[in-house]
GROMACS .gro file of C-alpha atoms in nm:
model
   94
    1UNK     CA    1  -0.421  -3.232  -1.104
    2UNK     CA    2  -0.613  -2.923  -1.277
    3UNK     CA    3  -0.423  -2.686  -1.458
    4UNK     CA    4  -0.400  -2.310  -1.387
    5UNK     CA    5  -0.572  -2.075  -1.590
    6UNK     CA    6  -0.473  -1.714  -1.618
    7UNK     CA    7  -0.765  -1.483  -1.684
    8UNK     CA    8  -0.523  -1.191  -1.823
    9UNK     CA    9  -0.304  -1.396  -2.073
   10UNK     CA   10  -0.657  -1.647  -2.160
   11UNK     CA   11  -0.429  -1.922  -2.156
   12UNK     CA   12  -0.395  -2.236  -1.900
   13UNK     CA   13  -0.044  -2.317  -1.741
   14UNK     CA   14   0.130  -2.724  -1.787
   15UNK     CA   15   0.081  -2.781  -1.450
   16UNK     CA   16  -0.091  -2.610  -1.137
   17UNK     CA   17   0.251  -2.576  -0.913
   18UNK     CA   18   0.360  -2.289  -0.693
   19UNK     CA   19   0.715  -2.205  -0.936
   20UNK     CA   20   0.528  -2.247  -1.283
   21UNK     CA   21   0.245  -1.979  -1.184
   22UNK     CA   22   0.545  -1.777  -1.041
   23UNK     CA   23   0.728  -1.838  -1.321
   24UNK     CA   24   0.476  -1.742  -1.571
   25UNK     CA   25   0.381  -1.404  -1.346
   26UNK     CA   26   0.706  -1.265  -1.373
   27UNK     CA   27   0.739  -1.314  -1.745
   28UNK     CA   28   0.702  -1.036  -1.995
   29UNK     CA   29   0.401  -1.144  -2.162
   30UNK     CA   30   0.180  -1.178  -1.886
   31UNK     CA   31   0.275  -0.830  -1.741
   32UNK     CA   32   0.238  -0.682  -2.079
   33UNK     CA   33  -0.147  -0.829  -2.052
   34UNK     CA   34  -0.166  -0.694  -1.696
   35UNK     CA   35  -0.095  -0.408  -1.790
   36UNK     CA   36  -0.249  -0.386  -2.118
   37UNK     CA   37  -0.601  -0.482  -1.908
   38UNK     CA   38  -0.591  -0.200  -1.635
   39UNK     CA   39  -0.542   0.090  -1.903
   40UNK     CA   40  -0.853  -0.074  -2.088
   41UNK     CA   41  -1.022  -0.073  -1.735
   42UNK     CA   42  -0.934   0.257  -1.670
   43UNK     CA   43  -1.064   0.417  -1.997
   44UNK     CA   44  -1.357   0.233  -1.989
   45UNK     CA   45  -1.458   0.203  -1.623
   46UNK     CA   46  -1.323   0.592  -1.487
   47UNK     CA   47  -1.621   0.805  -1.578
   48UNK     CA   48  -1.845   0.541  -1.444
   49UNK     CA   49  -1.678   0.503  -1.143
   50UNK     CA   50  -1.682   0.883  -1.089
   51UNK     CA   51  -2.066   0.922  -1.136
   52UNK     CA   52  -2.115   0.695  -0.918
   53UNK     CA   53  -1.903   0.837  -0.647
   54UNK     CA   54  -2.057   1.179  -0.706
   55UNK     CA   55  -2.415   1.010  -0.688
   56UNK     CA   56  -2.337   0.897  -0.383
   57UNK     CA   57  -2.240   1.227  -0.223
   58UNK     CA   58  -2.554   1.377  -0.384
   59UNK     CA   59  -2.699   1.565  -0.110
   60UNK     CA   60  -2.473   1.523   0.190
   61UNK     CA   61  -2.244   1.800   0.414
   62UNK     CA   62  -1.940   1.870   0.243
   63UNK     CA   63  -1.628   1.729   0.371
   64UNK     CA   64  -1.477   1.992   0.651
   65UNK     CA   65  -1.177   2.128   0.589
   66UNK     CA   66  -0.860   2.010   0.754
   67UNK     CA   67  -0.791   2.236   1.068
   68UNK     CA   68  -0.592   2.527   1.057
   69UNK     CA   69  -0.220   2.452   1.273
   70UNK     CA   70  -0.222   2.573   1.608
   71UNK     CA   71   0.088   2.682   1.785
   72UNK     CA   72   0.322   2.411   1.911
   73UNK     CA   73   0.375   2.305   2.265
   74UNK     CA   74   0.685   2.488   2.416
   75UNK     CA   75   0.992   2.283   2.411
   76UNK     CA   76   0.999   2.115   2.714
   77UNK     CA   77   1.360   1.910   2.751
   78UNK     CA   78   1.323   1.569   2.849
   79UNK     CA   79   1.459   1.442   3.211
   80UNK     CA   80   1.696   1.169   3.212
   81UNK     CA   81   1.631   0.944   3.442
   82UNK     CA   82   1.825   0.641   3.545
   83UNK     CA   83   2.168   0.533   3.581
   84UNK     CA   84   2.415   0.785   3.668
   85UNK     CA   85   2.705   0.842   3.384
   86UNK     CA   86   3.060   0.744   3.536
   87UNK     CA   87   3.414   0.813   3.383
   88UNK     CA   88   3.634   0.458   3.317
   89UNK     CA   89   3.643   0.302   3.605
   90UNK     CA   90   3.403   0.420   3.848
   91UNK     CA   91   3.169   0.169   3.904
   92UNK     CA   92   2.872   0.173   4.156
   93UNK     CA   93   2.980  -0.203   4.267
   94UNK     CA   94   3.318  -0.128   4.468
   0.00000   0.00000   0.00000
């Protein structure tokens, strides 16, 4: 049976089973590595990411606005249809 590997904590589990990968996920050391990998990824990768956004809007329409609100549709009270309300004891089978 192959082991599990974990590519944030570099390390390889005892045994590739459903509770030992859940186990290890939920333990402090690999969400310290988690975590400690996104801020690295997010210094790193944000300014990149950013040009490349902008590039990619180089030269296109700008995004429209979001309309302005229009007036709301009069209240109109809703109809209720169906069965007819009855006091105790009046029922529509006698």
């Amino acid at each position: 049976m192959p082991k599990y590997y974990c590519d944030y904590c570099d390390i390889f589990l005892t045994h590739d089973s459903v509770s030992v990968r859940k186990a290890h996920n939920t333990g402090w050391k690999h969400i310290n590595q988690v975590a400690a990998y996104y801020r690295e990824l997010d210094q790193d990768k944000t300014q990149e990411i950013i040009n490349s956004i902008t590039e990619a809007y180089d030269g296109q329409v700008p995004v429209p606005r979001a309309p302005s609100p229009v007036e709301r549709p009069p209240y109109v009270p809703r109809r209720r249809g169906g069965f007819k309300r009855g006091g105790r004891g009046e029922h529509s089978y006698r």
